[in-house]
PDB file of C-alpha atoms in Angstrom:
ATOM      1  CA  UNK V  21      83.026 102.236  81.733  1.00  0.00           C
ATOM      2  CA  UNK V  22      83.662  98.811  83.101  1.00  0.00           C
ATOM      3  CA  UNK V  23      86.328  98.107  80.371  1.00  0.00           C
ATOM      4  CA  UNK V  24      88.211 101.556  80.528  1.00  0.00           C
ATOM      5  CA  UNK V  25      88.016 101.900  84.647  1.00  0.00           C
ATOM      6  CA  UNK V  26      89.510  98.383  84.151  1.00  0.00           C
ATOM      7  CA  UNK V  27      92.216  99.332  81.666  1.00  0.00           C
ATOM      8  CA  UNK V  28      93.294 102.228  83.920  1.00  0.00           C
ATOM      9  CA  UNK V  29      93.675 100.155  86.950  1.00  0.00           C
ATOM     10  CA  UNK V  30      95.662  97.922  84.531  1.00  0.00           C
ATOM     11  CA  UNK V  31      98.385 100.973  83.632  1.00  0.00           C
ATOM     12  CA  UNK V  32      98.559 101.720  87.612  1.00  0.00           C
ATOM     13  CA  UNK V  33      99.335  97.993  88.537  1.00  0.00           C
ATOM     14  CA  UNK V  34     101.644  97.782  85.145  1.00  0.00           C
ATOM     15  CA  UNK V  35     103.638 100.787  84.783  1.00  0.00           C
ATOM     16  CA  UNK V  36     105.363 103.467  87.219  1.00  0.00           C
ATOM     17  CA  UNK V  37     104.916 106.757  85.861  1.00  0.00           C
ATOM     18  CA  UNK V  38     101.425 107.431  83.991  1.00  0.00           C
ATOM     19  CA  UNK V  39     100.117 110.829  83.073  1.00  0.00           C
ATOM     20  CA  UNK V  40      97.083 111.569  81.712  1.00  0.00           C
ATOM     21  CA  UNK V  41      96.721 113.953  78.877  1.00  0.00           C
ATOM     22  CA  UNK V  42      94.513 116.728  79.894  1.00  0.00           C
ATOM     23  CA  UNK V  43      92.995 119.363  77.252  1.00  0.00           C
ATOM     24  CA  UNK V  44      89.753 120.354  78.814  1.00  0.00           C
ATOM     25  CA  UNK V  45      88.407 118.680  75.509  1.00  0.00           C
ATOM     26  CA  UNK V  46      85.284 116.060  75.736  1.00  0.00           C
ATOM     27  CA  UNK V  47      86.922 113.141  75.700  1.00  0.00           C
ATOM     28  CA  UNK V  48      89.650 113.763  78.241  1.00  0.00           C
ATOM     29  CA  UNK V  49      86.682 115.359  80.150  1.00  0.00           C
ATOM     30  CA  UNK V  50      85.271 111.713  80.163  1.00  0.00           C
ATOM     31  CA  UNK V  51      88.964 110.321  80.860  1.00  0.00           C
ATOM     32  CA  UNK V  52      89.465 112.050  83.874  1.00  0.00           C
ATOM     33  CA  UNK V  53      85.745 111.488  85.067  1.00  0.00           C
ATOM     34  CA  UNK V  54      86.696 107.486  84.352  1.00  0.00           C
ATOM     35  CA  UNK V  55      89.919 108.026  86.317  1.00  0.00           C
ATOM     36  CA  UNK V  56      88.097 109.463  89.545  1.00  0.00           C
ATOM     37  CA  UNK V  57      85.887 106.283  89.392  1.00  0.00           C
ATOM     38  CA  UNK V  58      88.445 103.610  89.023  1.00  0.00           C
ATOM     39  CA  UNK V  59      90.557 104.816  92.212  1.00  0.00           C
ATOM     40  CA  UNK V  60      88.034 106.045  94.459  1.00  0.00           C
ATOM     41  CA  UNK V  61      87.881 107.128  97.212  1.00  0.00           C
ATOM     42  CA  UNK V  62      91.625 107.431  96.829  1.00  0.00           C
ATOM     43  CA  UNK V  63      92.704 110.321  94.747  1.00  0.00           C
ATOM     44  CA  UNK V  64      93.767 110.087  90.985  1.00  0.00           C
ATOM     45  CA  UNK V  65      97.226 108.757  91.403  1.00  0.00           C
ATOM     46  CA  UNK V  66      98.459 110.247  88.491  1.00  0.00           C
ATOM     47  CA  UNK V  67      99.112 114.123  86.976  1.00  0.00           C
ATOM     48  CA  UNK V  68      97.842 115.225  83.983  1.00  0.00           C
ATOM     49  CA  UNK V  69      98.987 117.153  81.014  1.00  0.00           C
ATOM     50  CA  UNK V  70      98.170 119.437  78.495  1.00  0.00           C
ATOM     51  CA  UNK V  71     100.461 120.280  75.426  1.00  0.00           C
ATOM     52  CA  UNK V  72      99.556 123.861  75.039  1.00  0.00           C
ATOM     53  CA  UNK V  73      99.816 125.234  71.682  1.00  0.00           C
ATOM     54  CA  UNK V  74      99.000 128.840  72.944  1.00  0.00           C
ATOM     55  CA  UNK V  75      96.322 128.553  70.298  1.00  0.00           C
ATOM     56  CA  UNK V  76      94.084 127.645  72.378  1.00  0.00           C
ATOM     57  CA  UNK V  77      90.010 128.407  73.035  1.00  0.00           C
ATOM     58  CA  UNK V  78      90.341 130.794  76.342  1.00  0.00           C
ATOM     59  CA  UNK V  79      87.046 128.955  77.423  1.00  0.00           C
ATOM     60  CA  UNK V  80      88.871 125.479  77.489  1.00  0.00           C
ATOM     61  CA  UNK V  81      92.028 126.822  79.470  1.00  0.00           C
ATOM     62  CA  UNK V  82      89.703 128.496  82.108  1.00  0.00           C
ATOM     63  CA  UNK V  83      87.459 125.144  82.378  1.00  0.00           C
ATOM     64  CA  UNK V  84      90.787 122.484  82.133  1.00  0.00           C
ATOM     65  CA  UNK V  85      92.220 125.137  84.847  1.00  0.00           C
ATOM     66  CA  UNK V  86      89.021 124.726  87.256  1.00  0.00           C
ATOM     67  CA  UNK V  87      88.642 121.036  86.732  1.00  0.00           C
ATOM     68  CA  UNK V  88      92.128 120.311  87.555  1.00  0.00           C
ATOM     69  CA  UNK V  89      91.890 122.732  91.031  1.00  0.00           C
ATOM     70  CA  UNK V  90      88.633 121.575  92.048  1.00  0.00           C
ATOM     71  CA  UNK V  91      89.913 117.721  91.722  1.00  0.00           C
ATOM     72  CA  UNK V  92      93.726 118.765  93.574  1.00  0.00           C
ATOM     73  CA  UNK V  93      95.609 117.387  90.621  1.00  0.00           C
ATOM     74  CA  UNK V  94      99.235 117.970  89.459  1.00  0.00           C
ATOM     75  CA  UNK V  95      98.649 119.898  86.081  1.00  0.00           C
ATOM     76  CA  UNK V  96     101.878 119.324  83.947  1.00  0.00           C
ATOM     77  CA  UNK V  97     102.207 121.800  80.670  1.00  0.00           C
ATOM     78  CA  UNK V  98     104.254 121.286  77.901  1.00  0.00           C
ATOM     79  CA  UNK V  99     104.304 124.490  76.489  1.00  0.00           C
ATOM     80  CA  UNK V 100     104.288 125.216  72.686  1.00  0.00           C
ATOM     81  CA  UNK V 101     105.396 128.779  72.811  1.00  0.00           C
ATOM     82  CA  UNK V 102     108.170 128.078  75.183  1.00  0.00           C
ATOM     83  CA  UNK V 103     109.673 125.583  73.204  1.00  0.00           C
ATOM     84  CA  UNK V 104     109.623 128.063  70.473  1.00  0.00           C
ATOM     85  CA  UNK V 105     111.366 130.864  72.616  1.00  0.00           C
ATOM     86  CA  UNK V 106     113.968 128.490  73.290  1.00  0.00           C
ATOM     87  CA  UNK V 107     114.739 127.129  69.772  1.00  0.00           C
ATOM     88  CA  UNK V 108     113.423 123.648  70.109  1.00  0.00           C
ATOM     89  CA  UNK V 109     110.606 123.679  67.597  1.00  0.00           C
ATOM     90  CA  UNK V 110     109.554 126.002  64.208  1.00  0.00           C
ATOM     91  CA  UNK V 111     106.457 127.480  62.931  1.00  0.00           C
ATOM     92  CA  UNK V 112     105.558 126.506  60.207  1.00  0.00           C
ATOM     93  CA  UNK V 113     104.390 129.071  57.473  1.00  0.00           C
ATOM     94  CA  UNK V 114     100.455 128.676  57.837  1.00  0.00           C
ATOM     95  CA  UNK V 115     100.750 129.794  61.300  1.00  0.00           C
ATOM     96  CA  UNK V 116      99.324 126.346  62.879  1.00  0.00           C
ATOM     97  CA  UNK V 117     101.314 124.816  65.135  1.00  0.00           C
ATOM     98  CA  UNK V 118      99.408 121.169  65.546  1.00  0.00           C
ATOM     99  CA  UNK V 119     102.383 119.422  63.880  1.00  0.00           C
ATOM    100  CA  UNK V 120     105.057 121.378  66.363  1.00  0.00           C
ATOM    101  CA  UNK V 121     102.896 119.810  69.518  1.00  0.00           C
ATOM    102  CA  UNK V 122     105.069 116.472  69.037  1.00  0.00           C
ATOM    103  CA  UNK V 123     108.700 117.188  69.952  1.00  0.00           C
ATOM    104  CA  UNK V 124     107.022 119.653  72.969  1.00  0.00           C
ATOM    105  CA  UNK V 125     105.266 116.207  74.085  1.00  0.00           C
ATOM    106  CA  UNK V 126     108.278 114.149  73.431  1.00  0.00           C
ATOM    107  CA  UNK V 127     110.451 116.158  75.808  1.00  0.00           C
ATOM    108  CA  UNK V 128     107.669 116.381  78.388  1.00  0.00           C
ATOM    109  CA  UNK V 129     107.922 112.525  78.165  1.00  0.00           C
ATOM    110  CA  UNK V 130     111.206 112.893  78.467  1.00  0.00           C
ATOM    111  CA  UNK V 131     111.778 114.953  81.149  1.00  0.00           C
ATOM    112  CA  UNK V 132     109.368 113.678  83.543  1.00  0.00           C
ATOM    113  CA  UNK V 133     110.175 109.889  82.758  1.00  0.00           C
ATOM    114  CA  UNK V 134     106.835 109.808  81.748  1.00  0.00           C
ATOM    115  CA  UNK V 135     106.095 105.088  80.726  1.00  0.00           C
ATOM    116  CA  UNK V 136     102.176 105.592  79.906  1.00  0.00           C
ATOM    117  CA  UNK V 137     100.290 107.850  78.600  1.00  0.00           C
ATOM    118  CA  UNK V 138      96.184 108.291  78.813  1.00  0.00           C
ATOM    119  CA  UNK V 139      94.897 109.485  75.969  1.00  0.00           C
ATOM    120  CA  UNK V 140      91.287 110.402  74.607  1.00  0.00           C
ATOM    121  CA  UNK V 141      91.625 108.615  71.093  1.00  0.00           C
ATOM    122  CA  UNK V 142      88.711 106.288  69.886  1.00  0.00           C
ATOM    123  CA  UNK V 143      88.927 103.885  67.117  1.00  0.00           C
ATOM    124  CA  UNK V 144      85.500 105.728  65.285  1.00  0.00           C
ATOM    125  CA  UNK V 145      87.401 108.992  64.697  1.00  0.00           C
ATOM    126  CA  UNK V 146      89.968 108.414  61.956  1.00  0.00           C
ATOM    127  CA  UNK V 147      91.400 105.605  60.059  1.00  0.00           C
ATOM    128  CA  UNK V 148      94.970 105.680  61.529  1.00  0.00           C
ATOM    129  CA  UNK V 149      93.702 105.955  65.102  1.00  0.00           C
ATOM    130  CA  UNK V 150      91.194 102.729  64.211  1.00  0.00           C
ATOM    131  CA  UNK V 151      94.717 100.942  63.589  1.00  0.00           C
ATOM    132  CA  UNK V 152      95.828 101.672  67.313  1.00  0.00           C
ATOM    133  CA  UNK V 153      95.531  98.875  70.340  1.00  0.00           C
ATOM    134  CA  UNK V 154      94.537 100.038  73.522  1.00  0.00           C
ATOM    135  CA  UNK V 155      98.296  99.447  74.565  1.00  0.00           C
ATOM    136  CA  UNK V 156     100.154 101.338  71.855  1.00  0.00           C
ATOM    137  CA  UNK V 157     103.858 100.544  71.890  1.00  0.00           C
ATOM    138  CA  UNK V 158     106.421 103.774  71.494  1.00  0.00           C
ATOM    139  CA  UNK V 159     109.910 103.441  70.722  1.00  0.00           C
ATOM    140  CA  UNK V 160     112.639 105.165  72.674  1.00  0.00           C
ATOM    141  CA  UNK V 161     112.142 107.733  69.754  1.00  0.00           C
ATOM    142  CA  UNK V 162     108.477 108.183  71.143  1.00  0.00           C
ATOM    143  CA  UNK V 163     107.541 107.111  67.422  1.00  0.00           C
ATOM    144  CA  UNK V 164     105.001 104.532  66.541  1.00  0.00           C
ATOM    145  CA  UNK V 165     104.979 101.725  64.075  1.00  0.00           C
ATOM    146  CA  UNK V 166     101.500 100.360  63.380  1.00  0.00           C
ATOM    147  CA  UNK V 167     103.165  97.164  62.368  1.00  0.00           C
ATOM    148  CA  UNK V 168     104.929  97.101  65.112  1.00  0.00           C
ATOM    149  CA  UNK V 169     102.740  96.337  67.840  1.00  0.00           C
ATOM    150  CA  UNK V 170     101.111  93.707  70.703  1.00  0.00           C
ATOM    151  CA  UNK V 171      98.135  91.398  70.271  1.00  0.00           C
ATOM    152  CA  UNK V 172      95.364  92.191  72.752  1.00  0.00           C
ATOM    153  CA  UNK V 173      93.535  88.736  72.800  1.00  0.00           C
ATOM    154  CA  UNK V 174      91.310  88.387  75.535  1.00  0.00           C
ATOM    155  CA  UNK V 175      91.759  91.751  76.809  1.00  0.00           C
ATOM    156  CA  UNK V 176      95.310  91.176  78.200  1.00  0.00           C
ATOM    157  CA  UNK V 177      97.353  93.856  78.069  1.00  0.00           C
ATOM    158  CA  UNK V 178     101.267  93.605  77.552  1.00  0.00           C
ATOM    159  CA  UNK V 179     103.023  97.137  79.418  1.00  0.00           C
ATOM    160  CA  UNK V 180     106.858  95.822  79.349  1.00  0.00           C
ATOM    161  CA  UNK V 181     109.103  98.325  78.011  1.00  0.00           C
ATOM    162  CA  UNK V 182     112.722  99.371  78.578  1.00  0.00           C
ATOM    163  CA  UNK V 183     114.034 102.382  79.766  1.00  0.00           C
ATOM    164  CA  UNK V 184     113.198 105.619  77.221  1.00  0.00           C
ATOM    165  CA  UNK V 185     110.144 103.463  75.924  1.00  0.00           C
ATOM    166  CA  UNK V 186     106.554 104.160  76.729  1.00  0.00           C
ATOM    167  CA  UNK V 187     103.048 103.033  76.509  1.00  0.00           C
ATOM    168  CA  UNK V 188     100.466 105.171  75.167  1.00  0.00           C
ATOM    169  CA  UNK V 189      97.136 104.250  76.681  1.00  0.00           C
ATOM    170  CA  UNK V 190      93.370 104.576  74.944  1.00  0.00           C
ATOM    171  CA  UNK V 191      90.593 103.826  77.491  1.00  0.00           C
ATOM    172  CA  UNK V 192      88.274 104.704  74.949  1.00  0.00           C
ATOM    173  CA  UNK V 193      89.053 103.341  71.984  1.00  0.00           C
ATOM    174  CA  UNK V 194      85.909 101.190  71.520  1.00  0.00           C
ATOM    175  CA  UNK V 195      83.630 104.239  72.943  1.00  0.00           C
ATOM    176  CA  UNK V 196      81.887 106.549  70.180  1.00  0.00           C
ATOM    177  CA  UNK V 197      80.876 109.781  70.051  1.00  0.00           C
ATOM    178  CA  UNK V 198      77.524 108.999  70.803  1.00  0.00           C
ATOM    179  CA  UNK V 199      78.749 106.955  73.912  1.00  0.00           C
ATOM    180  CA  UNK V 200      80.704 109.566  74.729  1.00  0.00           C
ATOM    181  CA  UNK V 201      77.760 111.977  74.720  1.00  0.00           C
ATOM    182  CA  UNK V 202      75.603 109.606  76.617  1.00  0.00           C
ATOM    183  CA  UNK V 203      78.215 109.134  79.604  1.00  0.00           C
ATOM    184  CA  UNK V 204      78.264 112.838  79.770  1.00  0.00           C
ATOM    185  CA  UNK V 205      74.537 113.258  80.315  1.00  0.00           C
ATOM    186  CA  UNK V 206      74.704 110.090  82.310  1.00  0.00           C
ATOM    187  CA  UNK V 207      76.965 111.319  84.492  1.00  0.00           C
ATOM    188  CA  UNK V 208      75.970 115.130  84.209  1.00  0.00           C
ATOM    189  CA  UNK V 209      79.447 116.646  83.726  1.00  0.00           C
ATOM    190  CA  UNK V 210      80.001 119.981  82.603  1.00  0.00           C
ATOM    191  CA  UNK V 211      81.659 120.955  79.645  1.00  0.00           C
ATOM    192  CA  UNK V 212      83.578 123.882  77.921  1.00  0.00           C
ATOM    193  CA  UNK V 213      80.115 126.244  76.457  1.00  0.00           C
ATOM    194  CA  UNK V 214      81.430 126.252  73.153  1.00  0.00           C
ATOM    195  CA  UNK V 215      80.311 122.585  72.889  1.00  0.00           C
ATOM    196  CA  UNK V 216      76.637 123.797  72.588  1.00  0.00           C
ATOM    197  CA  UNK V 217      75.454 126.282  69.982  1.00  0.00           C
ATOM    198  CA  UNK V 218      76.192 129.750  70.105  1.00  0.00           C
ATOM    199  CA  UNK V 219      76.721 132.712  68.205  1.00  0.00           C
ATOM    200  CA  UNK V 220      80.721 133.214  66.581  1.00  0.00           C
ATOM    201  CA  UNK V 221      82.168 135.495  63.838  1.00  0.00           C
ATOM    202  CA  UNK V 222      82.934 132.964  61.342  1.00  0.00           C
ATOM    203  CA  UNK V 223      84.542 132.567  57.574  1.00  0.00           C
ATOM    204  CA  UNK V 224      83.350 129.759  55.008  1.00  0.00           C
ATOM    205  CA  UNK V 225      86.881 127.933  53.632  1.00  0.00           C
ATOM    206  CA  UNK V 226      85.901 125.183  52.000  1.00  0.00           C
ATOM    207  CA  UNK V 227      82.619 124.621  53.712  1.00  0.00           C
ATOM    208  CA  UNK V 228      84.260 124.380  57.367  1.00  0.00           C
ATOM    209  CA  UNK V 229      83.010 127.644  59.614  1.00  0.00           C
ATOM    210  CA  UNK V 230      86.140 128.903  61.039  1.00  0.00           C
ATOM    211  CA  UNK V 231      85.691 131.475  63.740  1.00  0.00           C
ATOM    212  CA  UNK V 232      87.650 134.715  63.357  1.00  0.00           C
ATOM    213  CA  UNK V 233      90.043 135.293  66.339  1.00  0.00           C
ATOM    214  CA  UNK V 234      93.399 136.312  67.655  1.00  0.00           C
ATOM    215  CA  UNK V 235      94.429 133.041  65.659  1.00  0.00           C
ATOM    216  CA  UNK V 236      92.659 133.355  62.512  1.00  0.00           C
ATOM    217  CA  UNK V 237      92.019 136.101  60.525  1.00  0.00           C
ATOM    218  CA  UNK V 238      90.131 136.670  57.756  1.00  0.00           C
ATOM    219  CA  UNK V 239      91.634 136.478  54.271  1.00  0.00           C
ATOM    220  CA  UNK V 240      91.255 138.771  51.549  1.00  0.00           C
ATOM    221  CA  UNK V 241      87.844 138.032  49.565  1.00  0.00           C
ATOM    222  CA  UNK V 242      86.283 136.138  52.613  1.00  0.00           C
ATOM    223  CA  UNK V 243      83.215 137.273  54.471  1.00  0.00           C
ATOM    224  CA  UNK V 244      83.236 137.107  57.982  1.00  0.00           C
ATOM    225  CA  UNK V 245      79.455 136.372  59.030  1.00  0.00           C
ATOM    226  CA  UNK V 246      77.651 135.566  62.468  1.00  0.00           C
ATOM    227  CA  UNK V 247      76.349 132.162  62.238  1.00  0.00           C
ATOM    228  CA  UNK V 248      74.521 129.969  65.029  1.00  0.00           C
ATOM    229  CA  UNK V 249      77.332 127.396  65.664  1.00  0.00           C
ATOM    230  CA  UNK V 250      78.934 124.691  68.228  1.00  0.00           C
ATOM    231  CA  UNK V 251      81.768 122.666  68.421  1.00  0.00           C
ATOM    232  CA  UNK V 252      81.942 118.753  68.237  1.00  0.00           C
ATOM    233  CA  UNK V 253      85.801 118.661  69.051  1.00  0.00           C
ATOM    234  CA  UNK V 254      88.071 121.130  70.245  1.00  0.00           C
ATOM    235  CA  UNK V 255      91.623 121.504  69.176  1.00  0.00           C
ATOM    236  CA  UNK V 256      93.859 124.641  68.160  1.00  0.00           C
ATOM    237  CA  UNK V 257      91.594 127.795  67.275  1.00  0.00           C
ATOM    238  CA  UNK V 258      93.566 128.110  64.108  1.00  0.00           C
ATOM    239  CA  UNK V 259      92.923 124.857  62.764  1.00  0.00           C
ATOM    240  CA  UNK V 260      89.266 123.563  64.147  1.00  0.00           C
ATOM    241  CA  UNK V 261      86.275 124.688  62.514  1.00  0.00           C
ATOM    242  CA  UNK V 262      82.737 124.816  64.216  1.00  0.00           C
ATOM    243  CA  UNK V 263      79.176 123.559  62.832  1.00  0.00           C
ATOM    244  CA  UNK V 264      76.059 124.915  62.026  1.00  0.00           C
ATOM    245  CA  UNK V 265      74.008 123.706  64.850  1.00  0.00           C
ATOM    246  CA  UNK V 266      70.561 124.848  67.099  1.00  0.00           C
ATOM    247  CA  UNK V 267      72.046 121.901  69.822  1.00  0.00           C
ATOM    248  CA  UNK V 268      72.238 124.021  73.084  1.00  0.00           C
ATOM    249  CA  UNK V 269      71.761 121.335  75.743  1.00  0.00           C
ATOM    250  CA  UNK V 270      73.067 117.754  76.221  1.00  0.00           C
ATOM    251  CA  UNK V 271      69.942 115.917  74.755  1.00  0.00           C
ATOM    252  CA  UNK V 272      69.361 118.007  71.841  1.00  0.00           C
ATOM    253  CA  UNK V 273      73.329 117.731  71.015  1.00  0.00           C
ATOM    254  CA  UNK V 274      72.986 113.702  71.601  1.00  0.00           C
ATOM    255  CA  UNK V 275      70.150 113.672  68.988  1.00  0.00           C
ATOM    256  CA  UNK V 276      72.040 115.780  66.448  1.00  0.00           C
ATOM    257  CA  UNK V 277      75.226 113.256  66.849  1.00  0.00           C
ATOM    258  CA  UNK V 278      72.992 110.257  66.518  1.00  0.00           C
ATOM    259  CA  UNK V 279      71.583 111.527  63.094  1.00  0.00           C
ATOM    260  CA  UNK V 280      75.338 112.478  61.776  1.00  0.00           C
ATOM    261  CA  UNK V 281      77.275 110.341  59.628  1.00  0.00           C
ATOM    262  CA  UNK V 282      80.526 112.076  59.426  1.00  0.00           C
ATOM    263  CA  UNK V 283      82.909 111.924  62.021  1.00  0.00           C
ATOM    264  CA  UNK V 284      83.467 115.009  64.357  1.00  0.00           C
ATOM    265  CA  UNK V 285      87.374 114.914  62.928  1.00  0.00           C
ATOM    266  CA  UNK V 286      86.051 114.464  59.343  1.00  0.00           C
ATOM    267  CA  UNK V 287      83.657 117.694  59.714  1.00  0.00           C
ATOM    268  CA  UNK V 288      85.628 120.066  61.430  1.00  0.00           C
ATOM    269  CA  UNK V 289      89.525 119.516  61.490  1.00  0.00           C
ATOM    270  CA  UNK V 290      91.606 121.352  58.922  1.00  0.00           C
ATOM    271  CA  UNK V 291      94.960 119.799  59.814  1.00  0.00           C
ATOM    272  CA  UNK V 292      93.750 116.422  58.853  1.00  0.00           C
ATOM    273  CA  UNK V 293      92.796 117.697  55.429  1.00  0.00           C
ATOM    274  CA  UNK V 294      96.461 118.649  54.954  1.00  0.00           C
ATOM    275  CA  UNK V 295      96.846 114.582  53.273  1.00  0.00           C
ATOM    276  CA  UNK V 296      94.951 111.370  53.258  1.00  0.00           C
ATOM    277  CA  UNK V 297      97.652 109.992  55.504  1.00  0.00           C
ATOM    278  CA  UNK V 298      97.901 113.007  57.985  1.00  0.00           C
ATOM    279  CA  UNK V 299      97.095 111.985  60.813  1.00  0.00           C
ATOM    280  CA  UNK V 300      99.036 108.610  60.388  1.00  0.00           C
ATOM    281  CA  UNK V 301     101.965 110.674  59.388  1.00  0.00           C
ATOM    282  CA  UNK V 302     101.583 112.705  62.941  1.00  0.00           C
ATOM    283  CA  UNK V 303     101.538 109.584  64.764  1.00  0.00           C
ATOM    284  CA  UNK V 304     104.475 107.689  63.400  1.00  0.00           C
ATOM    285  CA  UNK V 305     106.296 110.923  64.544  1.00  0.00           C
ATOM    286  CA  UNK V 306     105.057 110.559  67.717  1.00  0.00           C
ATOM    287  CA  UNK V 307     101.799 112.481  67.806  1.00  0.00           C
ATOM    288  CA  UNK V 308      99.293 111.353  70.502  1.00  0.00           C
TER     289      UNK V 308
END
């Protein structure tokens, strides 16, 4: 907590127009709580932004709106459906909107002139994210070059940048999924209900349980069945799978996570299975 709060204060001291990426997922909820603590008793001194693909779980969007309203924060929504309508991006044939979030995000960064973006990525999630610095430099095209990053010896962070360039900042870099859940327990943080065990109609695709919904229909030959599941991570309803679980409390989730050997993205994110370097390829293009 102390490290993350220090990082947030450094950003506000060094950069002019920071924004916190807030999806209503557990990591962004923890980041928002850290921001509250970092600047209390004053208000959080920056807006929050959500890149809305239009394929979100409704429970998560409802939670996002309630949390932002409760804190009186400015919410910036970078809308993928609006970008599709305007012709800025084109939907892929498989219906996934994961990759086309990137140009929408970069357009919003340019429009609002954000020079620092707080993200909830953690190094334990995925190989490409393990390469990230806490202050991750992006060029004036919003792109990431893992070989052109700044050293961070002794936790000294360099936020210097030219106009048009930006810094992605990851206060939770050194946290694990288990750390996040322990913090949720310690702070008594509310989460969207889909993080806890509940019944859903799902289909099994290559060992991953996808909920049948308006964005994901059963394919010919697939069997729809009801299963008790929960979500370890929240992404698009069209590419995020659930896991079988009976964990319906924070304590039960902590016990379950402590015993698992697969990261939440590895267990539930179909978009990361496109190729061995799927995440790194997206990050080079400007993905968060």
